[in-house]
Short mmCIF file of C-alpha atoms and ligand atoms in Angstrom, two decimals:
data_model
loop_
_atom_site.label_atom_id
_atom_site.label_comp_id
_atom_site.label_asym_id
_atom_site.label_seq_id
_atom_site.Cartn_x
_atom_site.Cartn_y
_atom_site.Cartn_z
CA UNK J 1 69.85 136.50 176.34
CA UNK J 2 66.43 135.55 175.64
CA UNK J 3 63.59 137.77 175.88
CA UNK J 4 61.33 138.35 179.40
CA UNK J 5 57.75 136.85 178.68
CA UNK J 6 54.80 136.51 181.01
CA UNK J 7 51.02 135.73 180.15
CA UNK J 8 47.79 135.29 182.21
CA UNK J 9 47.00 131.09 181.97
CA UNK J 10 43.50 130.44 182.95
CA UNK J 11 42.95 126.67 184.33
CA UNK J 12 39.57 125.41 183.94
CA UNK J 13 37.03 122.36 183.85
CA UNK J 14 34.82 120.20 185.63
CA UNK J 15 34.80 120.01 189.93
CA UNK J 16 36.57 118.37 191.34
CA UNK J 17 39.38 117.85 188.86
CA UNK J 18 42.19 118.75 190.83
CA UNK J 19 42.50 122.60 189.67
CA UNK J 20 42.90 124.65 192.62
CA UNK J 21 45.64 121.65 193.62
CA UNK J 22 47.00 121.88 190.16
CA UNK J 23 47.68 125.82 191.00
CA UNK J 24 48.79 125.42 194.43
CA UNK J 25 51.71 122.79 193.13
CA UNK J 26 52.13 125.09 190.33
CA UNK J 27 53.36 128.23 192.49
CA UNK J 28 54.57 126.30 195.28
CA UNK J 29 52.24 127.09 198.23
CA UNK J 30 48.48 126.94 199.11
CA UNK J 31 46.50 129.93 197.72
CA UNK J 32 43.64 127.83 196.77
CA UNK J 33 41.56 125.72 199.12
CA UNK J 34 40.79 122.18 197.69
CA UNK J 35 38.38 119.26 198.51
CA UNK J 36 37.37 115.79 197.48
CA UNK J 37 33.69 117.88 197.18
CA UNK J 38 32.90 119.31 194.36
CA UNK J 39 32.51 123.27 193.82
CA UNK J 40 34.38 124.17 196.50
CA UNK J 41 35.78 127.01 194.76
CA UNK J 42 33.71 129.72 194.15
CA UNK J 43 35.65 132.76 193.03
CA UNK J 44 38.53 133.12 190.76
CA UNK J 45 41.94 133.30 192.32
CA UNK J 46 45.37 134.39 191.29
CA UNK J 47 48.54 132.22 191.99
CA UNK J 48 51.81 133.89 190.54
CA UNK J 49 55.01 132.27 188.97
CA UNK J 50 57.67 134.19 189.01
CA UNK J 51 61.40 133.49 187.66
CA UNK J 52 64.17 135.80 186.32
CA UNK J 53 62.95 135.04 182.34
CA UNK J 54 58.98 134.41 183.11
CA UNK J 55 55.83 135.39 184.87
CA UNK J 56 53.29 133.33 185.21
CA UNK J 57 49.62 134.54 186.29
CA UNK J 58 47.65 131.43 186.92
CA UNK J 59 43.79 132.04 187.64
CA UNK J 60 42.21 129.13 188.91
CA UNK J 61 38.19 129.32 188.72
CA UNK J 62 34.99 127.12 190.07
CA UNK J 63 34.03 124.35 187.78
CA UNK J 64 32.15 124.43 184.70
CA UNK J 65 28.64 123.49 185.90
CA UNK J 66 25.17 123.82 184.99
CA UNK J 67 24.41 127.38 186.80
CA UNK J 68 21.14 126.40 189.34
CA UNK J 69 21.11 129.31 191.67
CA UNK J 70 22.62 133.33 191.75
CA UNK J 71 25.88 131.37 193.39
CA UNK J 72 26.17 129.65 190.42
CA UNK J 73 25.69 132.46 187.69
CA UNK J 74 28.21 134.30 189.79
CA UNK J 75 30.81 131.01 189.63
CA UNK J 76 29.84 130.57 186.05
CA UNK J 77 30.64 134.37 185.06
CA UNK J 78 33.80 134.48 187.20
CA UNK J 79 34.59 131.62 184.48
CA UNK J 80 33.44 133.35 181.50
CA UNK J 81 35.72 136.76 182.80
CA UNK J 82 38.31 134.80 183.33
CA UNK J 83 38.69 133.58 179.49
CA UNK J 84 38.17 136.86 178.21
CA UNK J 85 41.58 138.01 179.71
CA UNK J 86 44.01 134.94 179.60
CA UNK J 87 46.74 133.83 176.55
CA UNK J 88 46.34 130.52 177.44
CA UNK J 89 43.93 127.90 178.63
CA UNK J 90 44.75 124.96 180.53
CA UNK J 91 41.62 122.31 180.58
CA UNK J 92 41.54 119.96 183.06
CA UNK J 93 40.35 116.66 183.06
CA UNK J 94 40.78 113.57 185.57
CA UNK J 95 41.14 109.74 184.11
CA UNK J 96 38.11 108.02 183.59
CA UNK J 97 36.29 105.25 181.33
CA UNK J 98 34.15 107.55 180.00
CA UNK J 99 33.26 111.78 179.10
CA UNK J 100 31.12 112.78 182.18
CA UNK J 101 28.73 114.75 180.77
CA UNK J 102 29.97 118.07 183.02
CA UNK J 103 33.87 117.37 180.74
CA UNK J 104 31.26 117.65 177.45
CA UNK J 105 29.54 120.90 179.18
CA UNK J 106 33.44 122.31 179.31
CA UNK J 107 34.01 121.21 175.99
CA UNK J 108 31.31 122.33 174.81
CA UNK J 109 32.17 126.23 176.52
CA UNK J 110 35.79 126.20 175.06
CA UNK J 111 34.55 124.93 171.55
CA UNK J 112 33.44 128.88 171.01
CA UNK J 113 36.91 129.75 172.36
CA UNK J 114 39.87 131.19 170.09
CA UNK J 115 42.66 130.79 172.21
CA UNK J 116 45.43 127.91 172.94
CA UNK J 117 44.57 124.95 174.76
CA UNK J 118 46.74 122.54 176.70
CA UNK J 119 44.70 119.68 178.07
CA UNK J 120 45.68 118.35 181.29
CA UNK J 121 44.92 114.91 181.95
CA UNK J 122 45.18 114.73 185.67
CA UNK J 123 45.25 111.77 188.65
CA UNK J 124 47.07 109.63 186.29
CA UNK J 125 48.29 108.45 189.75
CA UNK J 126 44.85 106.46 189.91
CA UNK J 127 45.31 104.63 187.01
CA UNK J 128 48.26 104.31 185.67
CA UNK J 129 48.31 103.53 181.89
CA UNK J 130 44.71 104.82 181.20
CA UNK J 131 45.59 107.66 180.11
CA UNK J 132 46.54 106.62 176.64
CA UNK J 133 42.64 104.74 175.46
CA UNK J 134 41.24 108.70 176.89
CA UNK J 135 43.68 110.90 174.79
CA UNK J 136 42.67 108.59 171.84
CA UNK J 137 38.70 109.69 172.90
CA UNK J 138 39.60 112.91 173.51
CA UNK J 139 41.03 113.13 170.36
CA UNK J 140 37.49 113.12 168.39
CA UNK J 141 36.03 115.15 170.63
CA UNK J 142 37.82 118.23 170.19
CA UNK J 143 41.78 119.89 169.24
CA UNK J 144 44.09 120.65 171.15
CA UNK J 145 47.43 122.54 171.09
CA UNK J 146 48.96 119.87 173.04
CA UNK J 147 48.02 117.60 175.97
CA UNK J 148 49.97 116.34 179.23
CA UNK J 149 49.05 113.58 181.56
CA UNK J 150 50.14 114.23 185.30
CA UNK J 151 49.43 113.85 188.74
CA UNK J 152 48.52 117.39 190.73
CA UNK J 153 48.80 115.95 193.82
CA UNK J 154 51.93 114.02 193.64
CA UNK J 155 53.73 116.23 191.41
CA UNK J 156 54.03 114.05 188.40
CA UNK J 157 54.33 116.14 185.18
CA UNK J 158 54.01 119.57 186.45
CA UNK J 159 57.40 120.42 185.60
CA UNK J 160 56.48 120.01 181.93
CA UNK J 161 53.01 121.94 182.32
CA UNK J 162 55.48 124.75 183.22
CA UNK J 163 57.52 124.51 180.34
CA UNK J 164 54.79 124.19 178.19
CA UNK J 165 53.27 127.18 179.10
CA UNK J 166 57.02 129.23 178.82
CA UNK J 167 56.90 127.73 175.00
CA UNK J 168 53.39 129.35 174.22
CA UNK J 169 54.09 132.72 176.51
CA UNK J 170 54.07 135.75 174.38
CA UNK J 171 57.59 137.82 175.43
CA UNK J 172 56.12 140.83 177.62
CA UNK J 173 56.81 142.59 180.88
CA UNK J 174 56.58 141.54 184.66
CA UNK J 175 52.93 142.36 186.04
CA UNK J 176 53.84 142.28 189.28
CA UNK J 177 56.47 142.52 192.36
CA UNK J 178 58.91 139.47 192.04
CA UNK J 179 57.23 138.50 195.58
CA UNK J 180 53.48 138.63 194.87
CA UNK J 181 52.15 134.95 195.51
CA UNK J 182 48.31 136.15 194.66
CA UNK J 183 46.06 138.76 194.46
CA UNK J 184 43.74 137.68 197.43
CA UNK J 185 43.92 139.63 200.70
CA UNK J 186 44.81 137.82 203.82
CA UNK J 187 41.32 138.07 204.99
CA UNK J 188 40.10 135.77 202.13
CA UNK J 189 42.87 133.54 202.57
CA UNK J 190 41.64 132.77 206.45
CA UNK J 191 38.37 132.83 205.53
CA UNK J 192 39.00 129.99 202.62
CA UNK J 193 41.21 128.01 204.89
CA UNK J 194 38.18 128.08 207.78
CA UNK J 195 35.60 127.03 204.46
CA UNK J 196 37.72 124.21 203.54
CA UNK J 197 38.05 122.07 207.12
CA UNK J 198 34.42 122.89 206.70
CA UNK J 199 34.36 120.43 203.29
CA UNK J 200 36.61 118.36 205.40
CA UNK J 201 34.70 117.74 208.48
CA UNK J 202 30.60 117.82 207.82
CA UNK J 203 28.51 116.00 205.38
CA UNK J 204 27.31 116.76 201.99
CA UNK J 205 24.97 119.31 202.70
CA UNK J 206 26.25 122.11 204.89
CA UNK J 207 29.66 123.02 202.91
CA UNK J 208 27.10 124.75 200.70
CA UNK J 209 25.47 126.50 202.91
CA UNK J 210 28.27 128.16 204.30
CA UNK J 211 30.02 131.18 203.58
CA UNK J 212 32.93 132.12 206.11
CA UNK J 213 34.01 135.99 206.81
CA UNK J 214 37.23 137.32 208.74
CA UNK J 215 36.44 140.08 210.43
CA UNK J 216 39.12 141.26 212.59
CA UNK J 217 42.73 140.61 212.70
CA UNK J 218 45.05 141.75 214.84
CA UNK J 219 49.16 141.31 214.84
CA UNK J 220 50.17 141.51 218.40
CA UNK J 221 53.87 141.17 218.89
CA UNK J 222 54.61 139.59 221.96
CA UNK J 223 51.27 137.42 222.07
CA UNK J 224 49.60 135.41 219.40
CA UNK J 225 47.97 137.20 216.55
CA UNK J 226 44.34 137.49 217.25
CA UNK J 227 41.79 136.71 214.04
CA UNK J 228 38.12 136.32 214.22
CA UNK J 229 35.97 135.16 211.44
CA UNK J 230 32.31 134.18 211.60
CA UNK J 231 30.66 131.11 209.33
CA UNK J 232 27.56 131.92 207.89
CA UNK J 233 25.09 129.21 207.53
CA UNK J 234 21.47 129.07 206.21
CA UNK J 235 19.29 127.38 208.27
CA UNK J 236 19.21 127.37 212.22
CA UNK J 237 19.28 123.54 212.14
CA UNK J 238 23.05 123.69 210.32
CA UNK J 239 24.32 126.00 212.87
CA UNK J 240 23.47 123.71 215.50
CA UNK J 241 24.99 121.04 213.53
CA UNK J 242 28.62 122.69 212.94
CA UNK J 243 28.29 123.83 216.50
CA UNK J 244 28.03 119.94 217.37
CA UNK J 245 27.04 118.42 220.77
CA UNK J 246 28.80 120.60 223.96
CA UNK J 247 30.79 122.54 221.05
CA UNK J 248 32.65 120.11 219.50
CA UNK J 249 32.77 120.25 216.31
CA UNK J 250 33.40 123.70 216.72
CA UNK J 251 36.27 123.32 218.86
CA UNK J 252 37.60 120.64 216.53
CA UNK J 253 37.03 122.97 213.11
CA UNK J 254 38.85 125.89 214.87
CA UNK J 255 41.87 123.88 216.09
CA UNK J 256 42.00 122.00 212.38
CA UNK J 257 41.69 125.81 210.77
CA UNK J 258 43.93 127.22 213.43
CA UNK J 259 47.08 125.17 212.82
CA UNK J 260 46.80 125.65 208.36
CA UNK J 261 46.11 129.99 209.41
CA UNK J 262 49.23 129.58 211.06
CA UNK J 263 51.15 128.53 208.51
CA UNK J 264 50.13 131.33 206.25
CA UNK J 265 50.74 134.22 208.93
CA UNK J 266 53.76 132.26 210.16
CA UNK J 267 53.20 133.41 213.98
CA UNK J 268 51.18 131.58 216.25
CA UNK J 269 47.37 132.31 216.49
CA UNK J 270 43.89 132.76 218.94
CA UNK J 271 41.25 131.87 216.49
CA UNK J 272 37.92 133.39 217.79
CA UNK J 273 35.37 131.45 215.37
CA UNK J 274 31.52 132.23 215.51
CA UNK J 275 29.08 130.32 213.68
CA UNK J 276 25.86 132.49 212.46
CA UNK J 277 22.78 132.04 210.47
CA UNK J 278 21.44 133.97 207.25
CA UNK J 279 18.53 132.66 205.95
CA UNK J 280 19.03 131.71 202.60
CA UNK J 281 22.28 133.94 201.89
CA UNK J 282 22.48 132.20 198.21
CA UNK J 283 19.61 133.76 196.98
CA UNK J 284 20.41 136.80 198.44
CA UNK J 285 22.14 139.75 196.34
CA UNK J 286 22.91 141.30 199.24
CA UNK J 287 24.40 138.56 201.07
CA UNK J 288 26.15 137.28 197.74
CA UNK J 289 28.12 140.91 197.88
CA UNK J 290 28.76 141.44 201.47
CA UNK J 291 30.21 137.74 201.10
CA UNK J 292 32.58 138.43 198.27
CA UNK J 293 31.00 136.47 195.89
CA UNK J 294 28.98 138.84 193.53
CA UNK J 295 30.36 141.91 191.50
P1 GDP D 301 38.92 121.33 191.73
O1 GDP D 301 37.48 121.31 192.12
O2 GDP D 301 39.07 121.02 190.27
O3 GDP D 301 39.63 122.58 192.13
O4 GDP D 301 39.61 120.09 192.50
P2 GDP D 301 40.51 120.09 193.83
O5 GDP D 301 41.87 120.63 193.54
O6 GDP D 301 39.74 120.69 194.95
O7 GDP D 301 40.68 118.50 194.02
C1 GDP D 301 39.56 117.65 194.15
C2 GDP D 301 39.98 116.38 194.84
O8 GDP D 301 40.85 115.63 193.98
C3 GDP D 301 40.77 116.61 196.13
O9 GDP D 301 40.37 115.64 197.07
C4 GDP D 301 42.21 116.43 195.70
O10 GDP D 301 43.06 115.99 196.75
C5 GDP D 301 42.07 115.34 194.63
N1 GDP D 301 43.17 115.38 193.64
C6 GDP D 301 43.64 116.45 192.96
N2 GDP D 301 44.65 116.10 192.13
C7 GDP D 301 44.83 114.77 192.28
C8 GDP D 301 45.73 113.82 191.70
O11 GDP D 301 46.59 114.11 190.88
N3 GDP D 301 45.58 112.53 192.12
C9 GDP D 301 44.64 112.14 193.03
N4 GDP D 301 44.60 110.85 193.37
N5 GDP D 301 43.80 113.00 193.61
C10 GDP D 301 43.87 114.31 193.24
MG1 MG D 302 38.92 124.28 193.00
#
């Protein structure tokens, strides 16, 4: 019988990239939100393999970017904590013609790093066939352990980005209960699922702005669960906007958030969503922490 091994596997790179996808395919159910806008993750978060011979403790983290404001020192160190403490590093790329210059930032970060890499060529499902002329560029610009093309969302590859990882896994002990999916409470996980129909349903500009707390929820057996979270937005101009003419954009982010909270609690739900404004809550320490997003 072969020996239990587990290992912390960090996955990092660019936005948009198809990481927090990458993780939720990985372990099998959504603990990361995702978006076809970029830095919509802002925190590092945990997604757990578990088998009878191997743990895996994925952390996913916010994109390697050029930090601009305190939210983005606080994404860019929850990247830089993350490396410290993981055996292996999986970095992300998607098929393209060319490097964007944010895949040189990356490379540039995990050119200082000692630790094995797997690079993970993603969206092959794009273009199928480019992946070959990139691995050839990639080549030159940096080494690898090894490298895998695959598709996040449709599932193509993953298997082998899982036996990969078992290959490099030092043997050592399960870190935690067989059932643990991540390390995020519930609260966050409502709150996330509220920011991302958020990227879904406005424009550019106000995902950014907003920053989405749960504040109260409340199992009730024989009725549905209550849960009431407020989105925070900066400017009294983008509350009126995700409040939308006679409430409807409300009414339509609630029912979209609504039906993907119930599938995490697995009971039926009364979402109670407020929208309110803080002026300027990413340059605000204060904010930052009472938000979650600075420690
Ligand atoms: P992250 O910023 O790196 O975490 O990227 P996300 O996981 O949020 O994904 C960014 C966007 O790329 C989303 O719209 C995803 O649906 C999309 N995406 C992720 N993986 C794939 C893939 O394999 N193929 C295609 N076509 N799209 C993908
Ligand atoms: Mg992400």
């Amino acid at each position: 019988m072969s020996a239990f091994k587990s290992g912390y596997v960090g996955i990092v790179g660019k936005p948009n990239v198809g990481k927090s996808t990458l993780l939720n395919r990985l372990v099998g159910q959504k603990v990361a939100i995702t978006s076809s806008k970029p830095q919509t993750t802002r925190t590092r978060i945990m997604g757990v393999l578990t088998d009878k011979d191997y743990q895996i403790v994925f952390i996913d983290t916010p994109g390697i970017h050029q930090p601009e404001d305190q939210l983005h020192q606080f994404m860019m160190r929850e990247i830089d904590d993350t490396i410290k403490d993981v055996d292996i590093i999986l970095f992300m790329t998607e098929v393209s013609p060319k490097t964007h210059p944010e895949d040189q930032l990356a490379i540039d970060y995990l050119k200082k790093i000692n630790k094995p890499i797997l690079w993970i060529l993603n969206k092959i499902d794009q273009n199928p066939g480019a992946d070959l002329a990139e691995i050839r560029r990639y080549k030159d610009l940096f080494v690898f352990m090894d490298y895998l093309s695959i598709s996040a969302l449709q599932g193509t590859g993953c298997d082998r980005v899982i036996s990969k990882i078992i290959e490099l896994l030092p043997e050592g002990p399960q870190f935690y209960p067989e059932d643990t999916l991540t390390d995020r409470t519930e609260r966050f996980l409502i709150a996330e699922l509220i920011r991302e129909k958020v990227y879904d349903l406005l424009r550019q500009e106000i995902p950014y702005s907003v920053a989405v707390v749960t504040e109260e929820v409340q199992e009730r057996p024989d009725k549905k669960n209550y849960v009431k979270a407020v989105i925070y937005v900066e400017k009294d101009s983008q509350k009126g906007i995700l409040i939308g003419g006679k409430g409807q954009m409300l009414k339509k982010l609630g029912q979209e958030a609504r039906k993907e909270i119930e599938i995490l609690l697995q009971k039926q739900v009364y979402l109670d969503l407020w929208v309110k404004v803080k002026k300027n809550w990413r340059k605000n320490p204060v904010a930052l922490k009472e938000f979650g997003l600075e420690g």
